[in-house]
Each structure stands twice: as C-alpha cells, then as structure tokens.
PDB file of C-alpha atoms in Angstrom:
ATOM      1  CA  MET J   1      81.542 -59.255 -99.209  1.00  0.00           C
ATOM      2  CA  VAL J   2      78.896 -61.881 -98.196  1.00  0.00           C
ATOM      3  CA  THR J   3      75.334 -61.492 -97.098  1.00  0.00           C
ATOM      4  CA  ALA J   4      76.283 -61.243 -93.471  1.00  0.00           C
ATOM      5  CA  ASP J   5      78.402 -58.118 -94.155  1.00  0.00           C
ATOM      6  CA  TRP J   6      75.410 -56.289 -95.681  1.00  0.00           C
ATOM      7  CA  ILE J   7      73.193 -57.344 -92.864  1.00  0.00           C
ATOM      8  CA  ALA J   8      75.702 -56.214 -90.273  1.00  0.00           C
ATOM      9  CA  ILE J   9      76.173 -52.805 -92.065  1.00  0.00           C
ATOM     10  CA  ALA J  10      72.340 -52.286 -92.318  1.00  0.00           C
ATOM     11  CA  VAL J  11      71.960 -53.031 -88.596  1.00  0.00           C
ATOM     12  CA  LEU J  12      74.675 -50.601 -87.632  1.00  0.00           C
ATOM     13  CA  VAL J  13      73.029 -47.864 -89.846  1.00  0.00           C
ATOM     14  CA  VAL J  14      69.643 -48.432 -88.081  1.00  0.00           C
ATOM     15  CA  ALA J  15      71.353 -48.272 -84.779  1.00  0.00           C
ATOM     16  CA  LEU J  16      72.854 -44.843 -85.756  1.00  0.00           C
ATOM     17  CA  GLY J  17      69.407 -43.590 -86.845  1.00  0.00           C
ATOM     18  CA  LEU J  18      67.593 -44.988 -83.709  1.00  0.00           C
ATOM     19  CA  GLY J  19      70.383 -43.461 -81.504  1.00  0.00           C
ATOM     20  CA  ALA J  20      70.117 -40.050 -82.945  1.00  0.00           C
ATOM     21  CA  LEU J  21      66.328 -40.157 -82.800  1.00  0.00           C
ATOM     22  CA  LEU J  22      66.165 -41.122 -79.165  1.00  0.00           C
ATOM     23  CA  GLY J  23      69.326 -39.361 -77.939  1.00  0.00           C
ATOM     24  CA  LEU J  24      71.901 -40.607 -75.379  1.00  0.00           C
ATOM     25  CA  GLY J  25      69.588 -39.741 -72.292  1.00  0.00           C
ATOM     26  CA  LYS J  26      66.946 -42.223 -73.315  1.00  0.00           C
ATOM     27  CA  TRP J  27      69.442 -44.861 -74.383  1.00  0.00           C
ATOM     28  CA  LEU J  28      71.099 -44.653 -71.012  1.00  0.00           C
ATOM     29  CA  LYS J  29      67.818 -45.160 -69.238  1.00  0.00           C
ATOM     30  CA  PHE J  30      66.931 -48.120 -71.274  1.00  0.00           C
ATOM     31  CA  PHE J  31      70.402 -49.894 -71.027  1.00  0.00           C
ATOM     32  CA  THR J  32      71.034 -49.037 -67.324  1.00  0.00           C
ATOM     33  CA  SER J  33      67.760 -49.635 -65.709  1.00  0.00           C
ATOM     34  CA  GLY J  34      65.967 -52.953 -64.667  1.00  0.00           C
ATOM     35  CA  VAL J  35      67.537 -56.152 -65.847  1.00  0.00           C
ATOM     36  CA  PHE J  36      69.980 -54.439 -68.059  1.00  0.00           C
ATOM     37  CA  GLY J  37      71.317 -52.361 -65.110  1.00  0.00           C
ATOM     38  CA  VAL J  38      71.746 -55.460 -63.088  1.00  0.00           C
ATOM     39  CA  ILE J  39      73.637 -57.240 -65.953  1.00  0.00           C
ATOM     40  CA  ILE J  40      75.938 -54.187 -66.539  1.00  0.00           C
ATOM     41  CA  SER J  41      76.720 -54.126 -62.765  1.00  0.00           C
ATOM     42  CA  ILE J  42      77.445 -57.847 -62.655  1.00  0.00           C
ATOM     43  CA  ILE J  43      79.810 -57.534 -65.755  1.00  0.00           C
ATOM     44  CA  ILE J  44      81.559 -54.703 -64.141  1.00  0.00           C
ATOM     45  CA  CYS J  45      81.967 -56.677 -60.922  1.00  0.00           C
ATOM     46  CA  TYR J  46      83.201 -59.649 -62.854  1.00  0.00           C
ATOM     47  CA  PHE J  47      86.017 -57.660 -64.633  1.00  0.00           C
ATOM     48  CA  ILE J  48      87.269 -55.466 -61.782  1.00  0.00           C
ATOM     49  CA  GLY J  49      86.516 -57.773 -58.847  1.00  0.00           C
ATOM     50  CA  GLY J  50      89.494 -59.953 -59.274  1.00  0.00           C
ATOM     51  CA  GLY J  51      91.837 -56.979 -59.590  1.00  0.00           C
ATOM     52  CA  ILE J  52      90.507 -55.233 -56.408  1.00  0.00           C
ATOM     53  CA  LEU J  53      90.594 -58.672 -54.601  1.00  0.00           C
ATOM     54  CA  GLN J  54      94.449 -58.726 -55.063  1.00  0.00           C
ATOM     55  CA  LEU J  55      95.051 -55.389 -53.245  1.00  0.00           C
ATOM     56  CA  GLY J  56      96.925 -56.003 -49.930  1.00  0.00           C
ATOM     57  CA  PHE J  57      94.461 -54.027 -47.853  1.00  0.00           C
ATOM     58  CA  VAL J  58      91.531 -55.993 -49.246  1.00  0.00           C
ATOM     59  CA  GLN J  59      93.233 -59.294 -48.695  1.00  0.00           C
ATOM     60  CA  GLU J  60      93.989 -58.340 -45.095  1.00  0.00           C
ATOM     61  CA  LEU J  61      90.413 -57.161 -44.490  1.00  0.00           C
ATOM     62  CA  LEU J  62      88.910 -60.346 -45.894  1.00  0.00           C
ATOM     63  CA  ALA J  63      91.422 -62.440 -43.872  1.00  0.00           C
ATOM     64  CA  LYS J  64      90.360 -60.698 -40.706  1.00  0.00           C
ATOM     65  CA  PHE J  65      86.666 -61.165 -41.560  1.00  0.00           C
ATOM     66  CA  ALA J  66      87.265 -64.880 -42.310  1.00  0.00           C
ATOM     67  CA  SER J  67      88.923 -65.394 -39.015  1.00  0.00           C
ATOM     68  CA  LEU J  68      85.550 -64.937 -37.264  1.00  0.00           C
ATOM     69  CA  TRP J  69      84.554 -68.484 -38.183  1.00  0.00           C
ATOM     70  CA  SER J  70      87.744 -70.122 -39.647  1.00  0.00           C
ATOM     71  CA  ASP J  71      89.226 -70.634 -36.167  1.00  0.00           C
ATOM     72  CA  LYS J  72      86.207 -72.308 -34.796  1.00  0.00           C
ATOM     73  CA  GLY J  73      85.276 -76.027 -35.009  1.00  0.00           C
ATOM     74  CA  GLY J  74      81.984 -77.603 -36.319  1.00  0.00           C
ATOM     75  CA  PHE J  75      80.506 -78.372 -39.543  1.00  0.00           C
ATOM     76  CA  GLY J  76      78.830 -75.016 -40.092  1.00  0.00           C
ATOM     77  CA  TYR J  77      81.945 -73.050 -39.657  1.00  0.00           C
ATOM     78  CA  SER J  78      84.116 -75.383 -41.810  1.00  0.00           C
ATOM     79  CA  LEU J  79      81.513 -75.062 -44.480  1.00  0.00           C
ATOM     80  CA  LEU J  80      81.817 -71.284 -44.467  1.00  0.00           C
ATOM     81  CA  THR J  81      85.471 -71.588 -44.796  1.00  0.00           C
ATOM     82  CA  LYS J  82      85.090 -74.044 -47.547  1.00  0.00           C
ATOM     83  CA  ILE J  83      82.841 -71.855 -49.701  1.00  0.00           C
ATOM     84  CA  HIS J  84      84.925 -68.732 -48.930  1.00  0.00           C
ATOM     85  CA  LEU J  85      82.059 -66.775 -47.507  1.00  0.00           C
ATOM     86  CA  GLU J  86      84.329 -63.684 -47.179  1.00  0.00           C
ATOM     87  CA  VAL J  87      84.715 -63.627 -50.973  1.00  0.00           C
ATOM     88  CA  ILE J  88      80.927 -63.887 -51.397  1.00  0.00           C
ATOM     89  CA  VAL J  89      80.410 -61.000 -48.996  1.00  0.00           C
ATOM     90  CA  TYR J  90      83.069 -58.985 -50.823  1.00  0.00           C
ATOM     91  CA  TYR J  91      81.220 -59.370 -54.228  1.00  0.00           C
ATOM     92  CA  ILE J  92      77.958 -58.575 -52.635  1.00  0.00           C
ATOM     93  CA  VAL J  93      79.372 -55.277 -51.250  1.00  0.00           C
ATOM     94  CA  LEU J  94      80.996 -54.602 -54.549  1.00  0.00           C
ATOM     95  CA  PHE J  95      77.811 -55.154 -56.484  1.00  0.00           C
ATOM     96  CA  VAL J  96      75.913 -52.780 -54.213  1.00  0.00           C
ATOM     97  CA  LEU J  97      78.544 -50.044 -54.539  1.00  0.00           C
ATOM     98  CA  VAL J  98      78.623 -50.482 -58.357  1.00  0.00           C
ATOM     99  CA  GLN J  99      74.851 -50.265 -58.435  1.00  0.00           C
ATOM    100  CA  ILE J 100      74.864 -47.068 -56.402  1.00  0.00           C
ATOM    101  CA  VAL J 101      77.554 -45.431 -58.521  1.00  0.00           C
ATOM    102  CA  ARG J 102      75.879 -46.432 -61.799  1.00  0.00           C
ATOM    103  CA  VAL J 103      72.411 -45.070 -60.741  1.00  0.00           C
ATOM    104  CA  LEU J 104      73.975 -41.773 -59.629  1.00  0.00           C
ATOM    105  CA  LEU J 105      76.113 -41.324 -62.751  1.00  0.00           C
ATOM    106  CA  VAL J 106      73.205 -42.094 -65.004  1.00  0.00           C
ATOM    107  CA  LYS J 107      70.943 -39.604 -63.262  1.00  0.00           C
ATOM    108  CA  ILE J 108      73.634 -36.868 -63.372  1.00  0.00           C
ATOM    109  CA  ILE J 109      74.396 -37.488 -67.134  1.00  0.00           C
ATOM    110  CA  ARG J 110      70.604 -37.706 -68.150  1.00  0.00           C
ATOM    111  CA  LYS J 111      69.794 -34.501 -66.241  1.00  0.00           C
ATOM    112  CA  GLY J 112      72.530 -32.638 -68.142  1.00  0.00           C
ATOM    113  CA  LEU J 113      71.891 -34.150 -71.575  1.00  0.00           C
ATOM    114  CA  GLU J 114      68.104 -33.720 -71.458  1.00  0.00           C
ATOM    115  CA  ALA J 115      68.105 -29.976 -70.585  1.00  0.00           C
ATOM    116  CA  ASP J 116      65.931 -27.864 -72.864  1.00  0.00           C
ATOM    117  CA  VAL J 117      68.759 -26.059 -74.608  1.00  0.00           C
ATOM    118  CA  LYS J 118      69.282 -26.484 -78.406  1.00  0.00           C
ATOM    119  CA  PRO J 119      73.083 -27.043 -78.548  1.00  0.00           C
ATOM    120  CA  ILE J 120      72.703 -29.737 -75.740  1.00  0.00           C
ATOM    121  CA  LYS J 121      69.946 -31.427 -77.670  1.00  0.00           C
ATOM    122  CA  VAL J 122      72.181 -31.692 -80.761  1.00  0.00           C
ATOM    123  CA  VAL J 123      74.915 -32.984 -78.673  1.00  0.00           C
ATOM    124  CA  ASN J 124      72.551 -35.489 -76.950  1.00  0.00           C
ATOM    125  CA  ARG J 125      71.394 -36.828 -80.347  1.00  0.00           C
ATOM    126  CA  LEU J 126      74.972 -37.151 -81.698  1.00  0.00           C
ATOM    127  CA  LEU J 127      76.071 -38.920 -78.572  1.00  0.00           C
ATOM    128  CA  GLY J 128      72.939 -41.113 -78.722  1.00  0.00           C
ATOM    129  CA  ALA J 129      73.931 -42.177 -82.274  1.00  0.00           C
ATOM    130  CA  ALA J 130      77.480 -42.951 -81.231  1.00  0.00           C
ATOM    131  CA  PHE J 131      76.269 -44.871 -78.067  1.00  0.00           C
ATOM    132  CA  ALA J 132      73.704 -46.984 -79.993  1.00  0.00           C
ATOM    133  CA  PHE J 133      76.351 -47.786 -82.784  1.00  0.00           C
ATOM    134  CA  ALA J 134      78.910 -48.770 -79.983  1.00  0.00           C
ATOM    135  CA  ILE J 135      76.363 -51.016 -78.152  1.00  0.00           C
ATOM    136  CA  VAL J 136      75.175 -52.864 -81.232  1.00  0.00           C
ATOM    137  CA  PHE J 137      78.913 -53.155 -82.446  1.00  0.00           C
ATOM    138  CA  PHE J 138      80.082 -54.505 -79.095  1.00  0.00           C
ATOM    139  CA  ILE J 139      77.234 -57.076 -78.978  1.00  0.00           C
ATOM    140  CA  GLY J 140      78.201 -58.337 -82.445  1.00  0.00           C
ATOM    141  CA  LEU J 141      81.884 -58.671 -81.390  1.00  0.00           C
ATOM    142  CA  LEU J 142      80.883 -60.430 -78.185  1.00  0.00           C
ATOM    143  CA  ILE J 143      78.780 -62.937 -80.215  1.00  0.00           C
ATOM    144  CA  LEU J 144      81.663 -63.440 -82.600  1.00  0.00           C
ATOM    145  CA  TRP J 145      84.121 -63.906 -79.657  1.00  0.00           C
ATOM    146  CA  ILE J 146      81.857 -66.418 -77.852  1.00  0.00           C
ATOM    147  CA  VAL J 147      81.586 -68.562 -80.913  1.00  0.00           C
ATOM    148  CA  ALA J 148      85.301 -68.572 -81.575  1.00  0.00           C
ATOM    149  CA  TRP J 149      86.031 -69.170 -77.913  1.00  0.00           C
ATOM    150  CA  VAL J 150      83.722 -72.119 -77.686  1.00  0.00           C
ATOM    151  CA  GLY J 151      85.194 -73.611 -80.944  1.00  0.00           C
ATOM    152  CA  GLY J 152      83.894 -76.861 -82.406  1.00  0.00           C
ATOM    153  CA  ASP J 153      81.902 -77.334 -85.587  1.00  0.00           C
ATOM    154  CA  THR J 154      80.032 -74.001 -85.205  1.00  0.00           C
ATOM    155  CA  ALA J 155      83.289 -72.061 -85.103  1.00  0.00           C
ATOM    156  CA  ALA J 156      84.775 -74.047 -88.007  1.00  0.00           C
ATOM    157  CA  SER J 157      81.692 -73.372 -90.214  1.00  0.00           C
ATOM    158  CA  TRP J 158      81.608 -69.675 -89.312  1.00  0.00           C
ATOM    159  CA  GLU J 159      85.299 -69.398 -90.223  1.00  0.00           C
ATOM    160  CA  ALA J 160      84.762 -71.137 -93.480  1.00  0.00           C
ATOM    161  CA  TYR J 161      81.817 -68.881 -94.296  1.00  0.00           C
ATOM    162  CA  PHE J 162      83.574 -65.604 -93.405  1.00  0.00           C
ATOM    163  CA  GLU J 163      86.624 -66.532 -95.524  1.00  0.00           C
ATOM    164  CA  ASN J 164      85.390 -64.196 -98.235  1.00  0.00           C
ATOM    165  CA  SER J 165      83.901 -61.641 -95.874  1.00  0.00           C
ATOM    166  CA  GLY J 166      85.536 -58.297 -95.814  1.00  0.00           C
ATOM    167  CA  PHE J 167      83.840 -56.868 -92.758  1.00  0.00           C
ATOM    168  CA  VAL J 168      82.314 -59.442 -90.400  1.00  0.00           C
ATOM    169  CA  GLY J 169      85.111 -61.910 -91.296  1.00  0.00           C
ATOM    170  CA  ALA J 170      87.870 -59.432 -90.433  1.00  0.00           C
ATOM    171  CA  LEU J 171      86.193 -58.830 -87.038  1.00  0.00           C
ATOM    172  CA  TYR J 172      85.784 -62.554 -86.520  1.00  0.00           C
ATOM    173  CA  ARG J 173      89.441 -63.197 -87.206  1.00  0.00           C
ATOM    174  CA  HIS J 174      90.851 -60.177 -85.406  1.00  0.00           C
ATOM    175  CA  ASN J 175      88.271 -59.727 -82.667  1.00  0.00           C
ATOM    176  CA  PRO J 176      89.453 -56.694 -80.345  1.00  0.00           C
ATOM    177  CA  ILE J 177      87.488 -58.283 -77.383  1.00  0.00           C
ATOM    178  CA  ALA J 178      90.060 -61.225 -77.199  1.00  0.00           C
ATOM    179  CA  GLY J 179      92.801 -58.774 -76.965  1.00  0.00           C
ATOM    180  CA  ILE J 180      90.926 -56.767 -74.280  1.00  0.00           C
ATOM    181  CA  SER J 181      90.264 -59.828 -72.176  1.00  0.00           C
ATOM    182  CA  ASP J 182      93.884 -60.924 -72.360  1.00  0.00           C
ATOM    183  CA  TYR J 183      95.068 -57.488 -71.392  1.00  0.00           C
ATOM    184  CA  ILE J 184      92.730 -57.494 -68.296  1.00  0.00           C
ATOM    185  CA  LYS J 185      93.929 -60.888 -67.167  1.00  0.00           C
ATOM    186  CA  GLU J 186      97.580 -59.958 -67.543  1.00  0.00           C
ATOM    187  CA  HIS J 187      97.609 -56.413 -66.030  1.00  0.00           C
ATOM    188  CA  PHE J 188      94.840 -56.510 -63.398  1.00  0.00           C
ATOM    189  CA  ASN J 189      95.473 -59.909 -61.793  1.00  0.00           C
ATOM    190  CA  PHE J 190      92.088 -61.075 -63.060  1.00  0.00           C
ATOM    191  CA  GLU J 191      91.073 -64.432 -61.932  1.00  0.00           C
ATOM    192  CA  PRO J 192      87.963 -65.579 -63.927  1.00  0.00           C
ATOM    193  CA  GLU J 193      87.355 -68.614 -61.861  1.00  0.00           C
ATOM    194  CA  THR J 194      87.282 -66.747 -58.579  1.00  0.00           C
ATOM    195  CA  SER J 195      85.123 -64.015 -59.940  1.00  0.00           C
ATOM    196  CA  PHE J 196      82.726 -66.361 -61.754  1.00  0.00           C
ATOM    197  CA  ALA J 197      82.293 -68.796 -58.800  1.00  0.00           C
ATOM    198  CA  ALA J 198      81.658 -65.904 -56.379  1.00  0.00           C
ATOM    199  CA  LEU J 199      79.058 -64.188 -58.619  1.00  0.00           C
ATOM    200  CA  CYS J 200      77.302 -67.568 -59.318  1.00  0.00           C
ATOM    201  CA  ALA J 201      77.056 -68.011 -55.479  1.00  0.00           C
ATOM    202  CA  ILE J 202      75.481 -64.612 -55.054  1.00  0.00           C
ATOM    203  CA  PHE J 203      73.055 -64.733 -58.023  1.00  0.00           C
TER     204      PHE J 203
END
C-alpha cells in the first residue's frame, strides 16, 4: 500500500457518507442538471451515436436527407456535403432526444425517492451512498485510463509509483474502463472519429 491507496480509500469513504446524507434524489439533481446534465448527454450521444448511425433505416434516412443538397452544384452545396451536414443534424436530434429522456427520467425517479415515507427515505439514502461511491470510483478510473491511454513520461512514472500499490495500482493496471471501451467498439460498430467530429461541430 502507498499513500495514494489510503487517499483513495478515504475519498471513497467520504463519498459514501455524503451520498447517504444527501440521498439519491439530491445527487441526481446535482449531477444531471446544468452543465453536468449537458456533459452526461454528450457522453451518451458519443457512445451510442455510432451504433445507431449504422442502422440501415438511419443510413437510408440520412442519405435521403443529404440528397437535398448533394445533387446540386455550387460551393455552398458542396461544402454541406463535405462537412456531412446530415450527420451533424443527426447528432443534434439525438442530443435533444437524450436531453428530454434524461430530464423526464430524473424527475420521475426523484419524485418517487423523495416521497415522505420512512422506508423510501432509507432506500433513498442507501442508493445515494451507492451512487456517490460509484460516481467517485468511475471518475478515478477515468483519470487512470486517460493517463494510461495518453502514455508518455507521466504514464511511465505513474506505473512505477503504483508498482507497490495494492489498490490504485491494481486498478491502473487492470482498468475495467479500457475493457468496456473495447467492447463498445467491437459490438456496437462504434466509430469514435465520426462521433467526435460530429459532436465537435455541434458544440
């Protein structure tokens, strides 16, 4: 065990306490409203957008939409074809739909969890503790994955530091996020370049 292990454990314990104190309803409101809500919707669009884009019906629909300007001449129309306007519009529509579904789901869940009934209050606090723990744990895994993915001197120094680490080091060497990202790419026809380029064009 190294210092980073004890710090990570302490942070997770604090997350459990705060989660139980606030309850899942308040945590959902915090993490799904404002900037956080937009970021969550963008991440969802980024990961599911490529898979949905490969569906035959969606491909035919976008091709039909793109034909409105692809068959016409002129610089303006050729520019729309070059930037794949139909894909940008697709991600805009997907983002709006994800936002609507996210808001509705959060409102329904919060209304049920914050009912003035003692058993539900207990469940709300337990779920809040689990949610806060999961969020903090995921953020930690994400940071470790980004450092390992970027590589370079920072990744090498982290790997050397975590050599004697029993907790954070194990997560760094066997990060489940890396496996999840590979699974999504393999089974959902995920195209990171297409998704990232379209989302950048939108935002």
